[in-house]
Short mmCIF file of N, CA and C in Angstrom, two decimals:
data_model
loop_
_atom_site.label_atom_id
_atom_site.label_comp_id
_atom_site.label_asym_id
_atom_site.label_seq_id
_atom_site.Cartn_x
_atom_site.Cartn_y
_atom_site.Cartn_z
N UNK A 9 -0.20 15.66 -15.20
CA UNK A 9 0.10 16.71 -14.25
C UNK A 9 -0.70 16.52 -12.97
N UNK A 10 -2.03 15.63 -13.46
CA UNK A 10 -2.76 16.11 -12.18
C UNK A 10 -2.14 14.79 -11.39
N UNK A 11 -1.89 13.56 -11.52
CA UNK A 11 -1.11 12.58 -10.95
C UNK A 11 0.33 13.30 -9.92
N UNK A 12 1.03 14.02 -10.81
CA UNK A 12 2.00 14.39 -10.45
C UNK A 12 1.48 15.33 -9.09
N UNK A 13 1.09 16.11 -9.09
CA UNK A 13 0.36 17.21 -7.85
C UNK A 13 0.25 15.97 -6.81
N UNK A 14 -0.60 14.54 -7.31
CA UNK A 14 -1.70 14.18 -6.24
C UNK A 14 -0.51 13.44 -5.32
N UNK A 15 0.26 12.99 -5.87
CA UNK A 15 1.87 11.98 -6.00
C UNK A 15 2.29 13.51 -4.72
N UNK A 16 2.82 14.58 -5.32
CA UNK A 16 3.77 15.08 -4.10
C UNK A 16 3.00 15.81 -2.64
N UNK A 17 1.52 15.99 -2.91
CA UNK A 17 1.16 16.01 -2.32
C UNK A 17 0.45 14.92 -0.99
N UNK A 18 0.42 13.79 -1.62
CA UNK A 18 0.60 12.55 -0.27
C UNK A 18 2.05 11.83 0.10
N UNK A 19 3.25 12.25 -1.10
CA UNK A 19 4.61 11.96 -0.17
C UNK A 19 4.95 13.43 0.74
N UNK A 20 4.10 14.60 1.01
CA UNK A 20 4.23 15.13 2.06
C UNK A 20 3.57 14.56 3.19
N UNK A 21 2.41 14.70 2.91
CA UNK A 21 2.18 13.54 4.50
C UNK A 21 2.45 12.10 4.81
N UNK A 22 3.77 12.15 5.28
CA UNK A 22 4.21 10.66 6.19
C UNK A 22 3.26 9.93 6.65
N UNK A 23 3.59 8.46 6.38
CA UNK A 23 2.39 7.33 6.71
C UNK A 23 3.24 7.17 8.15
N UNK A 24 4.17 6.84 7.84
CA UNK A 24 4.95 6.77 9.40
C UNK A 24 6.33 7.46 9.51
N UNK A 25 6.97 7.66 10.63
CA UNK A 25 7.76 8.48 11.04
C UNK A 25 8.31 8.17 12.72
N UNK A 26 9.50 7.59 13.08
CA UNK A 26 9.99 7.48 13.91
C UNK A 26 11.52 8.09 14.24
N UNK A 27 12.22 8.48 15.26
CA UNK A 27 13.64 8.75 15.55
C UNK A 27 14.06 7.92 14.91
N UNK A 28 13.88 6.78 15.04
CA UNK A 28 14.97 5.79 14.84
C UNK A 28 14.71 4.93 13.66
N UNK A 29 13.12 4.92 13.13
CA UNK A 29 13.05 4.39 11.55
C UNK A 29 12.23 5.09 11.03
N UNK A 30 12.35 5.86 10.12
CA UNK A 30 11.20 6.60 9.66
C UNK A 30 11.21 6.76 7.96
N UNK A 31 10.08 6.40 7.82
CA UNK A 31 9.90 5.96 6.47
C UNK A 31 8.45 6.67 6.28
N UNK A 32 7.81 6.24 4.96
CA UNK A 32 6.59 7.14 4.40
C UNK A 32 6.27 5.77 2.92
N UNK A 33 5.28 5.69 3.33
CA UNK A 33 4.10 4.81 2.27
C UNK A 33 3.12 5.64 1.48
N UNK A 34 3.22 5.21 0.42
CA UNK A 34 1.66 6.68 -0.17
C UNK A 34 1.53 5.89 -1.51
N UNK A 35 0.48 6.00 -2.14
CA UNK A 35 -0.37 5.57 -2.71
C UNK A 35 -0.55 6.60 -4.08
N UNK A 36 -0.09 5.67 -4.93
CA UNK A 36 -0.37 6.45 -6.59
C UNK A 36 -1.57 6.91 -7.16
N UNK A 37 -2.76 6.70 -6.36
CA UNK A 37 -3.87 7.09 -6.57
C UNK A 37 -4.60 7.74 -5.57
N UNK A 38 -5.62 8.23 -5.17
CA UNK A 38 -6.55 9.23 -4.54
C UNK A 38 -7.09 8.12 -3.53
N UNK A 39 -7.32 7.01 -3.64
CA UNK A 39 -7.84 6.16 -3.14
C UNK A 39 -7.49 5.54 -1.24
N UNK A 40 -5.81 5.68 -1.41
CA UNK A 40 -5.47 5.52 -0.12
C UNK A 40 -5.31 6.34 1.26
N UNK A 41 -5.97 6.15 2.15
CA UNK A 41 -5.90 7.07 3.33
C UNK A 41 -4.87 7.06 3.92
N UNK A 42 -3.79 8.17 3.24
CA UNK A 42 -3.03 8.58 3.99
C UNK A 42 -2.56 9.11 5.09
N UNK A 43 -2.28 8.93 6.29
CA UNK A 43 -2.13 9.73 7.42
C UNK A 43 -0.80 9.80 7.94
N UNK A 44 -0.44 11.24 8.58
CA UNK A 44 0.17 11.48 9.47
C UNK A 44 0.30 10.59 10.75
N UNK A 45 0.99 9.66 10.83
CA UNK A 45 0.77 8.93 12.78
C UNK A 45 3.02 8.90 13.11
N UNK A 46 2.48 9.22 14.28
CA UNK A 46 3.90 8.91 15.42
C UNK A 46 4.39 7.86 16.12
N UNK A 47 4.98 6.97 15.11
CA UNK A 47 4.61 5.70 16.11
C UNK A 47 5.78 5.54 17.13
N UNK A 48 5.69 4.09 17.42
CA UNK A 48 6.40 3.32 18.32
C UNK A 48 7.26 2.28 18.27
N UNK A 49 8.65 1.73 18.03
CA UNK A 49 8.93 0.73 17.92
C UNK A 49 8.18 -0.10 18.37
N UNK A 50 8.02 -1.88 16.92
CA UNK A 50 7.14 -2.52 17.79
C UNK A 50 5.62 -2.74 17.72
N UNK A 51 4.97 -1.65 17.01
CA UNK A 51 3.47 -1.67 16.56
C UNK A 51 3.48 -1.68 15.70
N UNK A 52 1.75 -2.15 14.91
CA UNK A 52 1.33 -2.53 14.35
C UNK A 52 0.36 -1.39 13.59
N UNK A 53 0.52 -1.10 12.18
CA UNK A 53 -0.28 0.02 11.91
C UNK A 53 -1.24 -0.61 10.49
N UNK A 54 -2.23 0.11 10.64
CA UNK A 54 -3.58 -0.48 9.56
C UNK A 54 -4.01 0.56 9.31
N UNK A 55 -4.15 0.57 7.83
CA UNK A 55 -5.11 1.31 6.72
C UNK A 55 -5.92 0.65 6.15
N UNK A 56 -6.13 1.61 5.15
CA UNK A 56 -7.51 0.68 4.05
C UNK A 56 -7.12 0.90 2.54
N UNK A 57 -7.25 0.69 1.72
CA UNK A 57 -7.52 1.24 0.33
C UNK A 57 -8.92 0.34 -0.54
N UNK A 58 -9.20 1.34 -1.10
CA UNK A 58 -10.50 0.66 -1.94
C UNK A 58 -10.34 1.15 -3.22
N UNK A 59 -10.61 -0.56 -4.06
CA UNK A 59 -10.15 -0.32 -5.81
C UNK A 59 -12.10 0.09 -6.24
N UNK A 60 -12.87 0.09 -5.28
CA UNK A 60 -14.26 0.00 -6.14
C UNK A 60 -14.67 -0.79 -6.83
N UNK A 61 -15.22 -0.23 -7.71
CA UNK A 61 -16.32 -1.14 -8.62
C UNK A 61 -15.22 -1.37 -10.05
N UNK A 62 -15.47 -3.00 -10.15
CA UNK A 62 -14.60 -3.56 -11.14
C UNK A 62 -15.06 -4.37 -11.85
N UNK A 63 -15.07 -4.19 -13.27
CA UNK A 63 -16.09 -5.25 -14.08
C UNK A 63 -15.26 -6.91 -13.73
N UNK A 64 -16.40 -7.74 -13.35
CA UNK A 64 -15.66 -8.97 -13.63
C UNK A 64 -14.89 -9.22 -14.68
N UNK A 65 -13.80 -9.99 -14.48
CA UNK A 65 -12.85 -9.81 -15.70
C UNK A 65 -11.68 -9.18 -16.24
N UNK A 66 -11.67 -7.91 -15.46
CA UNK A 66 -10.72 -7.34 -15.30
C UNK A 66 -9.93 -6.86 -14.62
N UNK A 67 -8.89 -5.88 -14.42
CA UNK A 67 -8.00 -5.94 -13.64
C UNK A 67 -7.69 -3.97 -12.91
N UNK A 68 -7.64 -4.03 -12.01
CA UNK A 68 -7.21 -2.81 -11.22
C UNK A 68 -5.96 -2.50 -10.58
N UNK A 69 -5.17 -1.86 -10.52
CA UNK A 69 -3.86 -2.08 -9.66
C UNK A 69 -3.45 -0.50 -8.86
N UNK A 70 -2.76 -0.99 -8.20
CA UNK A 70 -2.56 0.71 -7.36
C UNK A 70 -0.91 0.21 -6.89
N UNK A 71 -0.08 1.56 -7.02
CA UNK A 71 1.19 1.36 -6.95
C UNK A 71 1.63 2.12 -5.83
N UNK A 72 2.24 1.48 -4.42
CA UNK A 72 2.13 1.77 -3.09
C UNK A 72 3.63 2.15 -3.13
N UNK A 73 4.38 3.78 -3.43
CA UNK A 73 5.76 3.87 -2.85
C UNK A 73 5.90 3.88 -1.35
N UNK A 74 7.15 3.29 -1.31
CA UNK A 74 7.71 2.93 0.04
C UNK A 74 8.67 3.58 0.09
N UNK A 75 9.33 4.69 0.89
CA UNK A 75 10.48 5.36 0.67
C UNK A 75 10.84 5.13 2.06
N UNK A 76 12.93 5.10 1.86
CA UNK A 76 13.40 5.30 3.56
C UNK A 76 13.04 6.47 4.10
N UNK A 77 13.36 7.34 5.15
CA UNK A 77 13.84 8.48 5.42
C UNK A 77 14.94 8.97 5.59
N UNK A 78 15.78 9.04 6.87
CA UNK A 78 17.12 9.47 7.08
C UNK A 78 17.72 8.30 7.98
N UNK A 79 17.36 6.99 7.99
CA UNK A 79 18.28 5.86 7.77
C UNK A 79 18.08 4.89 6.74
N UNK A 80 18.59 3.86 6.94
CA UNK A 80 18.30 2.64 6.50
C UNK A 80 17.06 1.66 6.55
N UNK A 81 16.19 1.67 5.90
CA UNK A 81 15.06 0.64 6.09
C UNK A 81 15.26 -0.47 5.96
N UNK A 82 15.26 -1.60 7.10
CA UNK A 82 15.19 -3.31 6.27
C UNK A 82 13.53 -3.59 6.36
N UNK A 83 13.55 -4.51 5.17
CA UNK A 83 12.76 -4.41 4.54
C UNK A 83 12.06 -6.07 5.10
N UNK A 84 11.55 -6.68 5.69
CA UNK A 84 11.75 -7.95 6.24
C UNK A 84 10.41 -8.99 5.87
N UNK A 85 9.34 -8.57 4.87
CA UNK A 85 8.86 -9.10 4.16
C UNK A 85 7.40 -8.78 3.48
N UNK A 86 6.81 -9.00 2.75
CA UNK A 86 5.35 -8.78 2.45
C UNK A 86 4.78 -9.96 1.92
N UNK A 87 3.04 -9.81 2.22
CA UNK A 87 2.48 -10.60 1.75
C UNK A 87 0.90 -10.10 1.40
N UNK A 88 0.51 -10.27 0.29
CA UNK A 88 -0.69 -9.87 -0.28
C UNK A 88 -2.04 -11.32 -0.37
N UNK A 89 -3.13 -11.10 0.21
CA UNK A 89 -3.83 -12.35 0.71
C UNK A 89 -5.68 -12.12 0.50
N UNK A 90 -5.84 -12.90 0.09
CA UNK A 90 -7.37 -12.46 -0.12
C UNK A 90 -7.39 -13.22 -1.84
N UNK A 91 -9.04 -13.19 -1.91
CA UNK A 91 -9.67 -13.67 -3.14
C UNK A 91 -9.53 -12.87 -4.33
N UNK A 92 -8.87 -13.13 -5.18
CA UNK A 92 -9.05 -11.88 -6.60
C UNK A 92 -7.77 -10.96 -6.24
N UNK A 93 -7.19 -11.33 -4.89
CA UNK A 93 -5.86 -9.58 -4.94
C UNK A 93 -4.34 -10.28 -5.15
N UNK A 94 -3.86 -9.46 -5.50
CA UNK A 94 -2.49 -10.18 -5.72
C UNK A 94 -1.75 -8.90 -5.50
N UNK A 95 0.04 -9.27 -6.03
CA UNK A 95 0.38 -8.11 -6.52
C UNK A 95 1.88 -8.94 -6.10
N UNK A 96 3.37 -7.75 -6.70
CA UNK A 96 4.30 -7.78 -6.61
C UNK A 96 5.16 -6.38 -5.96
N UNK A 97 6.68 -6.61 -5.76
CA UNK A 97 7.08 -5.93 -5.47
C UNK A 97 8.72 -5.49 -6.00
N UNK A 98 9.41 -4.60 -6.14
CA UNK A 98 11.15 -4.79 -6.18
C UNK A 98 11.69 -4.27 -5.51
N UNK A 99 10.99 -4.26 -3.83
CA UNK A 99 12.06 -3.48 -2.66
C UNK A 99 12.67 -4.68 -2.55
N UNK A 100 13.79 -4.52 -2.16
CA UNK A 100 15.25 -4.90 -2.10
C UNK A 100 14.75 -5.23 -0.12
N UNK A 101 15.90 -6.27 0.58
CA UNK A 101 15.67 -6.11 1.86
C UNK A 101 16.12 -4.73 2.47
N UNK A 102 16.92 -3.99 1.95
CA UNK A 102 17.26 -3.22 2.67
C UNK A 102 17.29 -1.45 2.07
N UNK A 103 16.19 -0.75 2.33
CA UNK A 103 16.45 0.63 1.74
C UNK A 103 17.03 1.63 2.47
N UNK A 104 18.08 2.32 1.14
CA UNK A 104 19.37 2.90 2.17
C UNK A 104 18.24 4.65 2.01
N UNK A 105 18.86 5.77 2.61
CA UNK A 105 18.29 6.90 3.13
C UNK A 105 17.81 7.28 1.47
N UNK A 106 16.57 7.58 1.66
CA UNK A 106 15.55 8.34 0.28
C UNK A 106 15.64 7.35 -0.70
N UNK A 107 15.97 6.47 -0.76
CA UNK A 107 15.65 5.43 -1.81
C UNK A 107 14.02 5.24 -1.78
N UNK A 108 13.92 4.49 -2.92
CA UNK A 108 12.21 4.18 -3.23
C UNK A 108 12.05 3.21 -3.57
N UNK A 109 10.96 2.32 -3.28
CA UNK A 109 10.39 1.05 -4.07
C UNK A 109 9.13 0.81 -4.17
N UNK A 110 8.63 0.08 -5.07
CA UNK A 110 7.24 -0.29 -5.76
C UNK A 110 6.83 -1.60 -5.14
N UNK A 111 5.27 -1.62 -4.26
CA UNK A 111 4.54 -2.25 -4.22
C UNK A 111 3.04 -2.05 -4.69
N UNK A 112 3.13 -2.84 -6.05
CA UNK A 112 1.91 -3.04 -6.75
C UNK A 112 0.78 -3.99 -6.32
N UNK A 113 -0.12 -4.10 -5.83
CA UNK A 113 -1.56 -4.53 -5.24
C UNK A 113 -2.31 -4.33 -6.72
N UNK A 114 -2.96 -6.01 -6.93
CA UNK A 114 -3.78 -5.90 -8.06
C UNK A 114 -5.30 -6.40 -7.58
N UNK A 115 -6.49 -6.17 -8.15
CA UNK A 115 -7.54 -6.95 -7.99
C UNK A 115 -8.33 -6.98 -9.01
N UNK A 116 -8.35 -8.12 -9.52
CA UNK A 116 -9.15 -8.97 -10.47
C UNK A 116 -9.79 -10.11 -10.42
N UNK A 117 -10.91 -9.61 -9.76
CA UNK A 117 -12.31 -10.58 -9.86
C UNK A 117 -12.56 -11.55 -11.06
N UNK A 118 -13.21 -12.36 -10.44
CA UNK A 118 -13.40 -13.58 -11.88
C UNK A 118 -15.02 -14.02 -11.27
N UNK A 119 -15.84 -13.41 -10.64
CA UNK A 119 -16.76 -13.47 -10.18
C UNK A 119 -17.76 -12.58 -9.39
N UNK A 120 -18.44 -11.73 -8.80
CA UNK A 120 -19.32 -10.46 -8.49
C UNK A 120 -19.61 -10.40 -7.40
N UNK A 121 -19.36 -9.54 -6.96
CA UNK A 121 -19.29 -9.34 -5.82
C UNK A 121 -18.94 -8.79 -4.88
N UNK A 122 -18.70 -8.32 -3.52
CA UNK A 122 -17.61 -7.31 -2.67
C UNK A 122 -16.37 -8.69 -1.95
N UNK A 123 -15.77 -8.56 -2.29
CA UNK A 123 -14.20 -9.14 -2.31
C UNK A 123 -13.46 -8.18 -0.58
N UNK A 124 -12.49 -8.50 -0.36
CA UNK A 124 -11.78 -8.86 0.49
C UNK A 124 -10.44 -8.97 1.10
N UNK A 125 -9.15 -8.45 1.20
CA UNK A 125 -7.88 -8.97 1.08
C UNK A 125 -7.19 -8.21 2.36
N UNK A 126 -5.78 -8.32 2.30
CA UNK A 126 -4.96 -7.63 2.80
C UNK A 126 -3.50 -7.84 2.55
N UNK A 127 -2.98 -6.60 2.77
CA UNK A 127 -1.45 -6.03 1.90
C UNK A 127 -0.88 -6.08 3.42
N UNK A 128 0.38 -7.08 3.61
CA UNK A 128 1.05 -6.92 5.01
C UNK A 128 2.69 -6.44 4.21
N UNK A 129 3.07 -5.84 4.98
CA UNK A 129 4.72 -5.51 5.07
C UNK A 129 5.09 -4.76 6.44
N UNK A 130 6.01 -5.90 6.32
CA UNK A 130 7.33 -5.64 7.75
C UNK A 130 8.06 -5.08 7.34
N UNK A 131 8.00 -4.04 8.16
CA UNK A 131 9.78 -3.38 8.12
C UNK A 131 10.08 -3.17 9.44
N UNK A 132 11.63 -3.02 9.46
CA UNK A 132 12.18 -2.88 10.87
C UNK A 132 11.37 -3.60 11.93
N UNK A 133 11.02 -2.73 12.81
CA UNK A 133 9.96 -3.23 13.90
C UNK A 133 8.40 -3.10 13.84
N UNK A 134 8.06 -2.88 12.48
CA UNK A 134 6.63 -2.19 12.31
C UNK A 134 5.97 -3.31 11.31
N UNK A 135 4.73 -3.57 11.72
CA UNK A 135 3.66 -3.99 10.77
C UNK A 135 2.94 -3.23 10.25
N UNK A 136 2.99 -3.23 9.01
CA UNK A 136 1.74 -2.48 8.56
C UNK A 136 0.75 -3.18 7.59
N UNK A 137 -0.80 -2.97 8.02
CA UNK A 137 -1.38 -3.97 7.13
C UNK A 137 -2.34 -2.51 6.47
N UNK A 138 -2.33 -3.01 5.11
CA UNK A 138 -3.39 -2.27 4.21
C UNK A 138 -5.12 -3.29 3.74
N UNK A 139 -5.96 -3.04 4.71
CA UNK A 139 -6.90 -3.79 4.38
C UNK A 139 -7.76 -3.12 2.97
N UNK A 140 -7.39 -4.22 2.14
CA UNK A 140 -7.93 -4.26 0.58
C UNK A 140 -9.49 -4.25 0.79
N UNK A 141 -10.00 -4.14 -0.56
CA UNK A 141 -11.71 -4.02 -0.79
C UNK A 141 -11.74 -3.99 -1.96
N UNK A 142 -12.75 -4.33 -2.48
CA UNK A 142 -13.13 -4.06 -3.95
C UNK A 142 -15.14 -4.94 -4.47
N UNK A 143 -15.72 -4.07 -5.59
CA UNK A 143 -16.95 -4.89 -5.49
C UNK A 143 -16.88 -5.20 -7.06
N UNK A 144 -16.98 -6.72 -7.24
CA UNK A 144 -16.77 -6.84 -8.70
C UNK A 144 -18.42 -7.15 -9.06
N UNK A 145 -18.28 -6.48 -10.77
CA UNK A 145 -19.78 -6.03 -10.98
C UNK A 145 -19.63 -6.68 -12.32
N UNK A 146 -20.95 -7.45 -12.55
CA UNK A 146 -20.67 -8.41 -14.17
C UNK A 146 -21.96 -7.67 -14.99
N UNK A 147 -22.51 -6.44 -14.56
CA UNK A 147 -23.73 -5.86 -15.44
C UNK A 147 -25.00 -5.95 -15.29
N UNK A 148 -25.18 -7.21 -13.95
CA UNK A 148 -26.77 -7.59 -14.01
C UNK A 148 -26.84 -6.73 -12.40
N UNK A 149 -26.05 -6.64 -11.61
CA UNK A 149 -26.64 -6.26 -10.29
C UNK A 149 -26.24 -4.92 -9.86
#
């Protein structure tokens, strides 16, 4: 239940929102800074998310919905980059009005330390990069 609350309460606040493409990103966990912004065809927008402290060895993931708004979203590519982060996705190129899709961001360290990455996806005319973080911890430090 308490997922569910945290879930409709950050697909009320829009990550982005335009006349002409407007869509909304939000984050299955507490972790991502969601904001309200107005953009611009054409720019480039950056967040953050942080997975924390992660025993070496194992694995963290956070599941990023992507929803249209009241057109069509094309969807024109992603890429997840950095040491230890990965992840997948099943948006389709093109999301038609209120459709949804899953981008999963994983990080699993194999060594200790504060780590590094970033989550890019294009759509339409917009970049958006999610700069990753995470500190992997093996017990001694």
């Amino acid at each position: 239940m308490k997922k569910l609350i945290l879930i409709l309460s950050i697909l009320a606040a829009p990550f982005f929102a335009n006349a002409e493409t407007d869509y909304t990103i939000t984050s299955s966990d507490d972790g991502f800074a969601a904001q309200t912004s107005e953009v611009q065809p054409d720019r480039n927008y950056s967040r953050s998310y942080d997975f924390g402290r992660v025993w070496v060895g194992q694995r963290r993931y956070t599941d990023f919905v992507l929803q249209a708004g009241r057109f069509p979203l094309q969807v024109r590519g992603l890429s997840i980059n950095g040491r230890f982060f990965g992840g997948d996705t099943n948006c389709p190129s093109l999301l038609f009005p209120g459709q949804r899709c899953i981008i999963r961001a994983s990080y699993a360290p194999r060594m200790s330390g504060n780590h590094y990455g970033q989550l890019r996806l294009w759509v339409a005319n917009d970049t958006m990069i999610v700069h990753l973080s995470g500190r992997a911890w093996d017990g001694r430090h």
